[in-house]
CSV table of C-alpha atoms in Angstrom, one decimal:
chain,number,residue,atom,x,y,z
A,1,MET,CA,-42.4,42.3,-196.1
A,2,THR,CA,-45.1,44.9,-196.9
A,3,ALA,CA,-45.1,48.4,-198.3
A,4,GLU,CA,-46.0,49.7,-194.9
A,5,ALA,CA,-43.0,47.8,-193.3
A,6,ILE,CA,-40.6,49.2,-195.9
A,7,LEU,CA,-41.8,52.8,-195.3
A,8,GLU,CA,-41.8,52.3,-191.5
A,9,GLY,CA,-38.2,51.1,-191.8
A,10,GLN,CA,-36.2,48.1,-192.7
A,11,ILE,CA,-32.5,47.2,-192.4
A,12,LEU,CA,-31.4,45.1,-195.4
A,13,LEU,CA,-28.0,43.2,-195.4
A,14,ILE,CA,-26.6,43.0,-198.9
A,15,ASP,CA,-23.5,41.2,-200.0
A,16,LYS,CA,-22.2,43.6,-202.6
A,17,PRO,CA,-20.8,42.0,-205.7
A,18,LEU,CA,-17.4,42.9,-207.2
A,19,THR,CA,-17.4,45.9,-209.6
A,20,TRP,CA,-20.7,47.2,-208.3
A,21,SER,CA,-20.7,50.7,-206.7
A,22,SER,CA,-22.6,51.1,-203.5
A,23,PHE,CA,-24.8,53.6,-205.4
A,24,GLN,CA,-25.6,51.0,-208.0
A,25,ALA,CA,-26.6,48.4,-205.3
A,26,VAL,CA,-28.9,50.9,-203.6
A,27,ASN,CA,-30.5,51.9,-206.9
A,28,LYS,CA,-31.1,48.2,-207.8
A,29,LEU,CA,-32.9,47.6,-204.5
A,30,LYS,CA,-34.9,50.8,-204.9
A,31,TYR,CA,-36.0,49.6,-208.3
A,32,ILE,CA,-36.9,46.1,-207.0
A,33,LEU,CA,-38.9,47.5,-204.0
A,34,LYS,CA,-40.7,50.2,-206.0
A,35,ARG,CA,-41.8,47.7,-208.6
A,36,LYS,CA,-42.9,45.0,-206.2
A,37,TYR,CA,-44.6,47.1,-203.6
A,38,ASP,CA,-45.8,50.1,-205.7
A,39,LEU,CA,-44.0,52.5,-203.4
A,40,PRO,CA,-44.0,56.3,-203.7
A,41,LYS,CA,-41.4,57.6,-206.3
A,42,LYS,CA,-39.3,59.3,-203.5
A,43,PHE,CA,-39.4,56.8,-200.7
A,44,LYS,CA,-36.3,56.9,-198.4
A,45,ILE,CA,-33.5,54.5,-199.0
A,46,GLY,CA,-29.8,54.7,-198.4
A,47,HIS,CA,-26.7,52.8,-197.4
A,48,ALA,CA,-24.7,53.0,-194.1
A,49,GLY,CA,-21.1,53.2,-195.4
A,50,THR,CA,-19.7,53.2,-199.0
A,51,LEU,CA,-17.9,50.1,-200.3
A,52,ASP,CA,-15.6,50.6,-203.3
A,53,PRO,CA,-16.4,48.9,-206.6
A,54,LEU,CA,-13.3,46.7,-206.2
A,55,ALA,CA,-14.4,45.5,-202.8
A,56,THR,CA,-17.1,43.0,-202.0
A,57,GLY,CA,-19.1,42.3,-198.8
A,58,LEU,CA,-21.5,43.8,-196.3
A,59,LEU,CA,-23.5,46.8,-197.5
A,60,ILE,CA,-26.2,47.8,-195.0
A,61,VAL,CA,-29.2,49.4,-196.7
A,62,CYS,CA,-31.8,51.3,-194.7
A,63,THR,CA,-35.3,52.2,-195.8
A,64,GLY,CA,-38.0,54.5,-194.6
A,65,LYS,CA,-37.7,55.9,-191.1
A,66,PHE,CA,-34.6,53.7,-190.5
A,67,THR,CA,-32.6,55.9,-192.7
A,68,LYS,CA,-32.2,58.0,-189.6
A,69,LYS,CA,-30.1,55.2,-188.1
A,70,ILE,CA,-27.5,55.4,-190.9
A,71,THR,CA,-25.1,57.8,-189.0
A,72,GLU,CA,-25.3,55.6,-185.9
A,73,ILE,CA,-24.6,52.4,-187.9
A,74,GLN,CA,-21.7,54.1,-189.8
A,75,GLY,CA,-20.0,54.9,-186.5
A,76,GLN,CA,-19.6,51.3,-185.5
A,77,ALA,CA,-16.5,49.2,-185.8
A,78,LYS,CA,-15.9,47.4,-189.1
A,79,GLU,CA,-14.2,44.1,-189.9
A,80,TYR,CA,-12.5,43.5,-193.2
A,81,THR,CA,-10.6,40.6,-194.8
A,82,GLY,CA,-8.4,40.9,-197.9
A,83,THR,CA,-5.0,40.7,-199.5
A,84,PHE,CA,-2.0,43.1,-199.6
A,85,THR,CA,0.5,42.6,-202.5
A,86,PHE,CA,4.0,43.8,-201.7
A,87,GLY,CA,6.9,44.9,-204.0
A,88,ALA,CA,5.0,47.7,-205.8
A,89,THR,CA,2.7,50.7,-205.3
A,90,THR,CA,-0.1,52.2,-207.3
A,91,PRO,CA,-1.3,55.9,-207.1
A,92,SER,CA,-4.7,54.7,-205.8
A,93,TYR,CA,-3.2,52.2,-203.3
A,94,ASP,CA,-5.3,49.5,-205.0
A,95,LEU,CA,-6.0,47.9,-208.4
A,96,GLU,CA,-7.9,50.9,-209.7
A,97,THR,CA,-4.7,52.3,-211.1
A,98,GLU,CA,-1.6,50.7,-212.7
A,99,ILE,CA,1.6,50.0,-210.8
A,100,ASN,CA,3.9,53.1,-210.8
A,101,VAL,CA,6.9,51.9,-208.7
A,102,THR,CA,8.4,48.5,-207.9
A,103,PHE,CA,10.4,47.6,-204.8
A,104,PRO,CA,12.5,44.6,-203.7
A,105,ILE,CA,10.8,42.0,-201.4
A,106,GLU,CA,13.7,39.5,-200.8
A,107,HIS,CA,14.4,40.9,-197.3
A,108,ILE,CA,10.8,40.4,-196.2
A,109,THR,CA,10.4,37.5,-193.7
A,110,GLU,CA,7.4,36.1,-191.9
A,111,ALA,CA,8.9,37.4,-188.6
A,112,LEU,CA,9.3,40.9,-190.1
A,113,ILE,CA,5.7,40.9,-191.3
A,114,GLN,CA,4.3,39.8,-187.9
A,115,GLU,CA,6.5,42.3,-186.0
A,116,THR,CA,5.4,45.1,-188.4
A,117,THR,CA,1.7,44.5,-187.7
A,118,LYS,CA,2.2,45.7,-184.1
A,119,GLN,CA,3.0,49.2,-185.4
A,120,PHE,CA,-0.5,49.4,-186.8
A,121,VAL,CA,-2.6,48.3,-183.8
A,122,GLY,CA,-4.2,51.0,-181.6
A,123,GLU,CA,-4.6,54.7,-182.6
A,124,ILE,CA,-2.6,55.5,-185.7
A,125,ASP,CA,-2.1,58.5,-188.0
A,126,GLN,CA,-3.3,57.7,-191.5
A,127,LYS,CA,-3.3,59.8,-194.7
A,128,PRO,CA,-6.4,59.1,-196.9
A,129,PRO,CA,-5.6,58.0,-200.5
A,130,ILE,CA,-5.6,60.8,-203.2
A,131,PHE,CA,-8.2,58.6,-205.0
A,132,SER,CA,-10.9,59.0,-202.3
A,133,ALA,CA,-14.2,60.9,-202.0
A,134,ILE,CA,-13.0,63.2,-199.2
A,135,LYS,CA,-13.4,66.9,-200.2
A,136,LYS,CA,-10.5,69.4,-200.3
A,137,ASP,CA,-11.5,73.0,-201.1
A,138,GLY,CA,-15.0,71.8,-202.1
A,139,VAL,CA,-13.7,69.2,-204.6
A,140,ARG,CA,-13.4,65.5,-204.1
A,141,LEU,CA,-9.8,64.2,-203.9
A,142,TYR,CA,-10.2,61.8,-206.7
A,143,GLU,CA,-11.2,64.7,-209.0
A,144,HIS,CA,-8.0,66.5,-208.1
A,145,ALA,CA,-6.1,63.2,-208.8
A,146,ARG,CA,-7.7,62.6,-212.2
A,147,ALA,CA,-6.9,66.2,-213.1
A,148,GLY,CA,-3.2,65.6,-212.3
A,149,GLU,CA,-3.2,68.2,-209.5
A,150,GLU,CA,-0.9,68.0,-206.5
A,151,VAL,CA,-2.9,68.2,-203.2
A,152,GLU,CA,-1.6,68.3,-199.7
A,153,ILE,CA,-3.6,65.7,-197.7
A,154,ALA,CA,-3.7,66.0,-193.9
A,155,TYR,CA,-3.2,62.9,-191.6
A,156,ARG,CA,-6.2,61.7,-189.6
A,157,LYS,CA,-6.4,59.7,-186.4
A,158,THR,CA,-7.9,56.3,-186.8
A,159,THR,CA,-8.0,53.1,-184.6
A,160,ILE,CA,-7.1,49.6,-185.6
A,161,HIS,CA,-8.6,47.3,-182.9
A,162,GLU,CA,-7.4,44.0,-184.3
A,163,PHE,CA,-4.9,43.2,-187.1
A,164,GLU,CA,-4.3,39.6,-187.9
A,165,ILE,CA,-2.2,38.0,-190.7
A,166,ILE,CA,-4.0,34.9,-192.0
A,167,ARG,CA,-1.8,33.8,-194.8
A,168,ILE,CA,1.7,34.6,-196.1
A,169,ALA,CA,2.6,33.7,-199.7
A,170,LEU,CA,4.8,36.5,-200.8
A,171,PRO,CA,4.3,38.9,-202.6
A,172,GLU,CA,0.8,38.4,-201.1
A,173,ILE,CA,-0.4,38.3,-197.5
A,174,ASP,CA,-4.1,37.8,-196.4
A,175,PHE,CA,-5.3,39.7,-193.4
A,176,ARG,CA,-8.2,40.4,-191.1
A,177,VAL,CA,-8.7,43.9,-189.6
A,178,VAL,CA,-11.2,45.3,-187.2
A,179,CYS,CA,-11.1,49.1,-187.3
A,180,SER,CA,-12.9,52.4,-186.5
A,181,LYS,CA,-15.0,54.5,-188.9
A,182,GLY,CA,-12.9,56.4,-191.4
A,183,THR,CA,-10.1,53.9,-191.7
A,184,TYR,CA,-8.8,53.4,-195.2
A,185,ILE,CA,-7.6,49.8,-195.8
A,186,ARG,CA,-5.9,51.0,-199.0
A,187,SER,CA,-3.8,53.4,-196.9
A,188,LEU,CA,-3.0,50.6,-194.5
A,189,ALA,CA,-1.7,48.5,-197.4
A,190,TYR,CA,0.5,51.4,-198.6
A,191,ASP,CA,1.8,52.3,-195.2
A,192,PHE,CA,2.4,48.6,-194.3
A,193,GLY,CA,4.5,48.2,-197.5
A,194,MET,CA,6.5,51.3,-196.6
A,195,ALA,CA,7.1,50.0,-193.1
A,196,LEU,CA,8.5,46.8,-194.6
A,197,ASN,CA,11.0,49.0,-196.6
A,198,SER,CA,9.2,47.9,-199.7
A,199,GLY,CA,5.9,48.9,-201.3
A,200,GLY,CA,2.4,47.6,-201.0
A,201,TYR,CA,-1.1,47.9,-202.4
A,202,LEU,CA,-4.5,46.5,-201.7
A,203,SER,CA,-5.3,43.7,-204.2
A,204,ALA,CA,-8.6,42.3,-202.6
A,205,LEU,CA,-11.0,43.5,-200.0
A,206,ARG,CA,-14.2,42.1,-198.4
A,207,ARG,CA,-16.2,43.8,-195.6
A,208,THR,CA,-17.4,41.1,-193.3
A,209,LYS,CA,-19.0,43.0,-190.4
A,210,ILE,CA,-20.3,46.4,-189.3
A,211,GLY,CA,-21.0,46.4,-185.5
A,212,ASP,CA,-23.1,43.3,-184.9
A,213,PHE,CA,-24.2,43.0,-188.5
A,214,SER,CA,-22.4,40.2,-190.5
A,215,VAL,CA,-22.2,39.5,-194.2
A,216,ASP,CA,-23.0,35.9,-193.3
A,217,ASN,CA,-26.6,37.1,-193.0
A,218,GLY,CA,-26.4,39.1,-196.2
A,219,ILE,CA,-27.7,38.3,-199.7
A,220,SER,CA,-26.7,39.4,-203.2
A,221,PRO,CA,-28.9,41.9,-205.1
A,222,GLU,CA,-29.8,39.1,-207.5
A,223,GLU,CA,-31.0,36.9,-204.6
A,224,PHE,CA,-32.9,39.8,-203.1
A,225,GLU,CA,-34.7,40.2,-206.4
A,226,LYS,CA,-35.8,36.6,-206.4
């Protein structure tokens, strides 16, 4: 890799570590590249799709002229694996917030779980979590949430192309999902729990693919630095 190649445009596949924000990961790469290649202070670099700090996996980082490809890459189907935990909900639909309500799970069977997945394949209506970066009245939803404000959130159309249950060990199940842009896996966890007449939240998440790009070809920011 050369300074010219970076400015002309590169696609870097990063395996984002747990607790890192996508912004942190991009900043780390920016620092490494600037230091190694003596790049201009404001060279272009950005990621194609935010990954929450509590998620790991594929973060696509584009440099130089390839930052123009970000919108195109973001629009491609994404694959995730992870874990839903049933019997409780959290306000953020994941582990960012504490459990607020508990529910029974004794009635949940493997057959019920497999049957319920069918409700979530194809085009579905999904309500984004209140703890998300979507803006309402010019303010991000998570800012409303942290201020304790009640906000009406509209449902959105999204598409689940594939939904596979990999492991059942109640209260946990492991899954694999292929979905369209704009799908919230946290909301899927919550809605799935409700469909089971219980509750549910996302307890682990890993993004494995975006379009033809795979995390199998990605490296951690630490490996990238080496």
